[in-house]
Amino acid sequence: MLVRDNKVCNVPHWFKFVRFGQLIIGPPGSGKTTYCKTISKLLTDLGRKVVIVNLDPANEVVEDLEFHIDICELITICDVMNHMNLGPNGGLMYAIEYLETHVKWLLDKLHFYQEKPDSYYFLFDCPGQVELYMHHCSMKNVLSILQNKLDLRLCCVNLIDSHYCSDPGKYISTLLLSLTMMLHLELPHINVLSKMDLALKHKNQLSYGLDYYTEVLDLQYILEQLQEDPVNSKFKKLNAALISLVEDFSLVHFHPLNKKDNRTIVRVSNAIDKANGYVYGTNEQRNIQAMLSCTIGAETEQERIGLDRDFYA
Ligand SMILES: Nc1nc2c(ncn2[C@@H]2O[C@H](COP(=O)(O)OP(=O)(O)OP(=O)(O)O)[C@@H](O)[C@H]2O)c(=O)[nH]1
């Protein structure tokens, strides 16, 4: 049943001043810019006014994607590398530290949209260097300034290439990477396994069904697989400790995403709306069941994983 929010529940008056958005992160090549393009089209079709903010100083001009705010107007990776004599990685870290010290530039650009009567939805396309989200503090500091000064409710969307599922060692490292990012950034967080179409195509390279990898089921199986490798078998205790760390936190699981399958994109988008609280707002029509599922978890397995569970499992 579709209903207008304000007829279903009382939304506090201050809610209309809150802005929402997504912070799109993930290792290089995981599909961040492609996701940004796809999700912005979906959200625009839903009637949201999307503002795309490029925070990657190495991003080149992307076909069919217009950045409304672009860090390259402040600093580019080429300038840093040429003037500071740094490599691409060091250059990127420098650029984000530069953004932190010149955060007013970003605040002013975002204020332009905040001051308009329309409610905008922000998508931040971020650099792929994972150190920025694991231990380096500049990005975290920039985000905390944005949240405090602009009342921006962000959800972090961490894209991981599903190709990593084909190797037990790589899979464990993506779990640790995702967990570390969740703990470091302290934001509502959605992990996404991208390029699911490719994982399906090479399904025979996977030891278990795709739902094993998305749901992060019993990791003892992965440990056993690691033992089969003569190099990894030497590190059994270390691997067991790493696996139990992921299991003890029990925070990491993934949403499947295939850029060509709209249903996966809609499911990721719904999960994000629940995570950052957008689902409680008054901006568009929404489904009462989706709202209830945020508060009391009233969501069936079928709704959560989707009708085509067998397709992605
Ligand atoms: N088959 C398939 N390819 C995808 C999918 N999503 C992204 N790609 C491809 O993956 C490649 C990398 O995608 P990008 O969006 O540039 O990845 P990125 O994370 O922004 O890359 P960097 O900016 O270099 O960090 C491109 O060739 C995309 O077309 C998907 O769902 N399926």
GROMACS .gro file of N, CA and C in nm, residues 65-147:
model
  249
   65LEU      N    1   2.793   1.184  -1.716
   65LEU     CA    2   2.792   1.217  -1.573
   65LEU      C    3   2.848   1.357  -1.553
   66GLU      N    4   2.759   1.444  -1.503
   66GLU     CA    5   2.804   1.582  -1.482
   66GLU      C    6   2.825   1.604  -1.332
   67PHE      N    7   2.945   1.646  -1.295
   67PHE     CA    8   2.970   1.675  -1.154
   67PHE      C    9   2.922   1.818  -1.126
   68HIS      N   10   2.835   1.833  -1.026
   68HIS     CA   11   2.788   1.966  -0.990
   68HIS      C   12   2.894   2.039  -0.908
   69ILE      N   13   2.967   1.961  -0.828
   69ILE     CA   14   3.078   2.017  -0.750
   69ILE      C   15   3.197   1.925  -0.778
   70ASP      N   16   3.311   1.984  -0.811
   70ASP     CA   17   3.424   1.901  -0.852
   70ASP      C   18   3.551   1.946  -0.779
   71ILE      N   19   3.613   1.854  -0.705
   71ILE     CA   20   3.735   1.887  -0.631
   71ILE      C   21   3.846   1.935  -0.725
   72CYS      N   22   3.837   1.895  -0.854
   72CYS     CA   23   3.941   1.934  -0.949
   72CYS      C   24   3.946   2.086  -0.969
   73GLU      N   25   3.839   2.155  -0.930
   73GLU     CA   26   3.843   2.303  -0.934
   73GLU      C   27   3.932   2.355  -0.823
   74LEU      N   28   3.951   2.274  -0.719
   74LEU     CA   29   4.036   2.316  -0.606
   74LEU      C   30   4.178   2.264  -0.625
   75ILE      N   31   4.187   2.135  -0.659
   75ILE     CA   32   4.320   2.073  -0.670
   75ILE      C   33   4.309   1.951  -0.763
   76THR      N   34   4.411   1.929  -0.843
   76THR     CA   35   4.411   1.807  -0.927
   76THR      C   36   4.534   1.724  -0.893
   77ILE      N   37   4.523   1.596  -0.922
   77ILE     CA   38   4.632   1.504  -0.888
   77ILE      C   39   4.759   1.540  -0.969
   78CYS      N   40   4.741   1.587  -1.093
   78CYS     CA   41   4.856   1.621  -1.177
   78CYS      C   42   4.933   1.738  -1.116
   79ASP      N   43   4.858   1.840  -1.068
   79ASP     CA   44   4.924   1.956  -1.005
   79ASP      C   45   5.007   1.911  -0.886
   80VAL      N   46   4.947   1.824  -0.802
   80VAL     CA   47   5.018   1.780  -0.681
   80VAL      C   48   5.143   1.703  -0.720
   81MET      N   49   5.128   1.610  -0.816
   81MET     CA   50   5.243   1.528  -0.854
   81MET      C   51   5.355   1.613  -0.912
   82ASN      N   52   5.316   1.713  -0.993
   82ASN     CA   53   5.419   1.797  -1.056
   82ASN      C   54   5.486   1.889  -0.955
   83HIS      N   55   5.404   1.952  -0.867
   83HIS     CA   56   5.460   2.053  -0.777
   83HIS      C   57   5.522   1.995  -0.652
   84MET      N   58   5.471   1.883  -0.606
   84MET     CA   59   5.520   1.828  -0.479
   84MET      C   60   5.613   1.708  -0.501
   85ASN      N   61   5.631   1.672  -0.628
   85ASN     CA   62   5.718   1.559  -0.659
   85ASN      C   63   5.671   1.430  -0.590
   86LEU      N   64   5.543   1.405  -0.596
   86LEU     CA   65   5.486   1.286  -0.531
   86LEU      C   66   5.433   1.190  -0.637
   87GLY      N   67   5.420   1.064  -0.600
   87GLY     CA   68   5.360   0.964  -0.688
   87GLY      C   69   5.208   0.973  -0.679
   88PRO      N   70   5.136   0.888  -0.755
   88PRO     CA   71   4.989   0.899  -0.756
   88PRO      C   72   4.926   0.876  -0.619
   89ASN      N   73   4.978   0.780  -0.544
   89ASN     CA   74   4.919   0.749  -0.413
   89ASN      C   75   4.944   0.863  -0.313
   90GLY      N   76   5.071   0.901  -0.302
   90GLY     CA   77   5.107   1.010  -0.210
   90GLY      C   78   5.036   1.138  -0.251
   91GLY      N   79   5.026   1.160  -0.384
   91GLY     CA   80   4.960   1.281  -0.436
   91GLY      C   81   4.815   1.287  -0.392
   92LEU      N   82   4.750   1.172  -0.394
   92LEU     CA   83   4.609   1.169  -0.356
   92LEU      C   84   4.590   1.199  -0.207
   93MET      N   85   4.679   1.139  -0.126
   93MET     CA   86   4.670   1.166   0.018
   93MET      C   87   4.690   1.316   0.043
   94TYR      N   88   4.788   1.374  -0.028
   94TYR     CA   89   4.815   1.518  -0.011
   94TYR      C   90   4.691   1.598  -0.050
   95ALA      N   91   4.627   1.557  -0.162
   95ALA     CA   92   4.511   1.633  -0.212
   95ALA      C   93   4.397   1.630  -0.109
   96ILE      N   94   4.378   1.516  -0.044
   96ILE     CA   95   4.267   1.507   0.054
   96ILE      C   96   4.303   1.586   0.181
   97GLU      N   97   4.433   1.585   0.216
   97GLU     CA   98   4.474   1.669   0.331
   97GLU      C   99   4.452   1.817   0.295
   98TYR      N  100   4.478   1.851   0.168
   98TYR     CA  101   4.458   1.988   0.122
   98TYR      C  102   4.309   2.025   0.130
   99LEU      N  103   4.225   1.928   0.093
   99LEU     CA  104   4.080   1.952   0.101
   99LEU      C  105   4.039   1.977   0.247
  100GLU      N  106   4.101   1.900   0.338
  100GLU     CA  107   4.067   1.917   0.480
  100GLU      C  108   4.101   2.059   0.526
  101THR      N  109   4.218   2.107   0.485
  101THR     CA  110   4.256   2.242   0.530
  101THR      C  111   4.176   2.351   0.456
  102HIS      N  112   4.124   2.317   0.337
  102HIS     CA  113   4.044   2.415   0.262
  102HIS      C  114   3.898   2.371   0.257
  103VAL      N  115   3.850   2.312   0.366
  103VAL     CA  116   3.714   2.257   0.367
  103VAL      C  117   3.608   2.365   0.346
  104LYS      N  118   3.646   2.490   0.373
  104LYS     CA  119   3.550   2.600   0.355
  104LYS      C  120   3.505   2.608   0.208
  105TRP      N  121   3.599   2.576   0.119
  105TRP     CA  122   3.565   2.577  -0.025
  105TRP      C  123   3.447   2.482  -0.051
  106LEU      N  124   3.457   2.361   0.008
  106LEU     CA  125   3.350   2.262  -0.014
  106LEU      C  126   3.222   2.305   0.056
  107LEU      N  127   3.236   2.359   0.177
  107LEU     CA  128   3.118   2.404   0.251
  107LEU      C  129   3.043   2.512   0.173
  108ASP      N  130   3.121   2.607   0.115
  108ASP     CA  131   3.057   2.715   0.038
  108ASP      C  132   2.982   2.659  -0.082
  109LYS      N  133   3.045   2.564  -0.150
  109LYS     CA  134   2.980   2.504  -0.269
  109LYS      C  135   2.851   2.433  -0.228
  110LEU      N  136   2.856   2.359  -0.115
  110LEU     CA  137   2.738   2.285  -0.071
  110LEU      C  138   2.630   2.379  -0.019
  111HIS      N  139   2.673   2.490   0.044
  111HIS     CA  140   2.578   2.588   0.096
  111HIS      C  141   2.489   2.642  -0.015
  112PHE      N  142   2.548   2.655  -0.133
  112PHE     CA  143   2.473   2.705  -0.250
  112PHE      C  144   2.345   2.623  -0.268
  113TYR      N  145   2.356   2.491  -0.250
  113TYR     CA  146   2.239   2.403  -0.266
  113TYR      C  147   2.154   2.399  -0.140
  114GLN      N  148   2.219   2.416  -0.024
  114GLN     CA  149   2.144   2.413   0.102
  114GLN      C  150   2.047   2.530   0.112
  115GLU      N  151   2.092   2.645   0.057
  115GLU     CA  152   2.012   2.766   0.076
  115GLU      C  153   1.889   2.772  -0.014
  116LYS      N  154   1.888   2.686  -0.116
  116LYS     CA  155   1.773   2.685  -0.207
  116LYS      C  156   1.655   2.616  -0.139
  117PRO      N  157   1.533   2.653  -0.176
  117PRO     CA  158   1.418   2.593  -0.108
  117PRO      C  159   1.404   2.443  -0.138
  118ASP      N  160   1.456   2.400  -0.255
  118ASP     CA  161   1.444   2.258  -0.290
  118ASP      C  162   1.531   2.171  -0.199
  119SER      N  163   1.484   2.049  -0.181
  119SER     CA  164   1.562   1.956  -0.099
  119SER      C  165   1.651   1.874  -0.192
  120TYR      N  166   1.780   1.886  -0.175
  120TYR     CA  167   1.872   1.815  -0.263
  120TYR      C  168   1.923   1.687  -0.198
  121TYR      N  169   1.964   1.594  -0.283
  121TYR     CA  170   2.020   1.467  -0.237
  121TYR      C  171   2.163   1.459  -0.292
  122PHE      N  172   2.260   1.435  -0.202
  122PHE     CA  173   2.401   1.447  -0.242
  122PHE      C  174   2.467   1.311  -0.263
  123LEU      N  175   2.539   1.299  -0.374
  123LEU     CA  176   2.618   1.177  -0.400
  123LEU      C  177   2.765   1.219  -0.404
  124PHE      N  178   2.845   1.162  -0.315
  124PHE     CA  179   2.988   1.195  -0.312
  124PHE      C  180   3.067   1.081  -0.376
  125ASP      N  181   3.126   1.106  -0.490
  125ASP     CA  182   3.210   1.005  -0.558
  125ASP      C  183   3.353   1.022  -0.505
  126CYS      N  184   3.403   0.920  -0.436
  126CYS     CA  185   3.529   0.935  -0.362
  126CYS      C  186   3.646   0.862  -0.430
  127PRO      N  187   3.769   0.896  -0.390
  127PRO     CA  188   3.885   0.826  -0.446
  127PRO      C  189   3.889   0.680  -0.400
  128GLY      N  190   3.965   0.598  -0.473
  128GLY     CA  191   3.969   0.455  -0.443
  128GLY      C  192   4.074   0.415  -0.340
  129GLN      N  193   4.164   0.506  -0.305
  129GLN     CA  194   4.272   0.468  -0.212
  129GLN      C  195   4.213   0.432  -0.076
  130VAL      N  196   4.222   0.303  -0.039
  130VAL     CA  197   4.151   0.257   0.081
  130VAL      C  198   4.211   0.311   0.211
  131GLU      N  199   4.339   0.353   0.206
  131GLU     CA  200   4.397   0.405   0.331
  131GLU      C  201   4.319   0.526   0.383
  132LEU      N  202   4.255   0.598   0.291
  132LEU     CA  203   4.178   0.717   0.330
  132LEU      C  204   4.063   0.683   0.423
  133TYR      N  205   4.016   0.557   0.416
  133TYR     CA  206   3.899   0.518   0.496
  133TYR      C  207   3.935   0.416   0.603
  134MET      N  208   4.064   0.382   0.613
  134MET     CA  209   4.103   0.279   0.711
  134MET      C  210   4.176   0.337   0.831
  135HIS      N  211   4.270   0.430   0.805
  135HIS     CA  212   4.343   0.485   0.920
  135HIS      C  213   4.374   0.634   0.906
  136HIS      N  214   4.374   0.685   0.782
  136HIS     CA  215   4.404   0.827   0.760
  136HIS      C  216   4.283   0.908   0.806
  137CYS      N  217   4.307   1.023   0.868
  137CYS     CA  218   4.193   1.092   0.932
  137CYS      C  219   4.132   1.206   0.851
  138SER      N  220   4.199   1.250   0.741
  138SER     CA  221   4.150   1.370   0.671
  138SER      C  222   4.008   1.354   0.618
  139MET      N  223   3.980   1.242   0.551
  139MET     CA  224   3.846   1.223   0.494
  139MET      C  225   3.742   1.218   0.606
  140LYS      N  226   3.777   1.147   0.712
  140LYS     CA  227   3.684   1.136   0.826
  140LYS      C  228   3.655   1.276   0.884
  141ASN      N  229   3.760   1.358   0.894
  141ASN     CA  230   3.741   1.493   0.949
  141ASN      C  231   3.653   1.579   0.858
  142VAL      N  232   3.676   1.567   0.726
  142VAL     CA  233   3.595   1.644   0.630
  142VAL      C  234   3.448   1.603   0.645
  143LEU      N  235   3.425   1.471   0.655
  143LEU     CA  236   3.287   1.422   0.666
  143LEU      C  237   3.220   1.471   0.793
  144SER      N  238   3.298   1.469   0.901
  144SER     CA  239   3.236   1.511   1.026
  144SER      C  240   3.203   1.660   1.023
  145ILE      N  241   3.286   1.742   0.955
  145ILE     CA  242   3.253   1.885   0.940
  145ILE      C  243   3.125   1.901   0.858
  146LEU      N  244   3.115   1.824   0.748
  146LEU     CA  245   2.995   1.834   0.663
  146LEU      C  246   2.870   1.798   0.742
  147GLN      N  247   2.883   1.691   0.821
  147GLN     CA  248   2.764   1.645   0.895
  147GLN      C  249   2.724   1.746   1.001
   0.00000   0.00000   0.00000
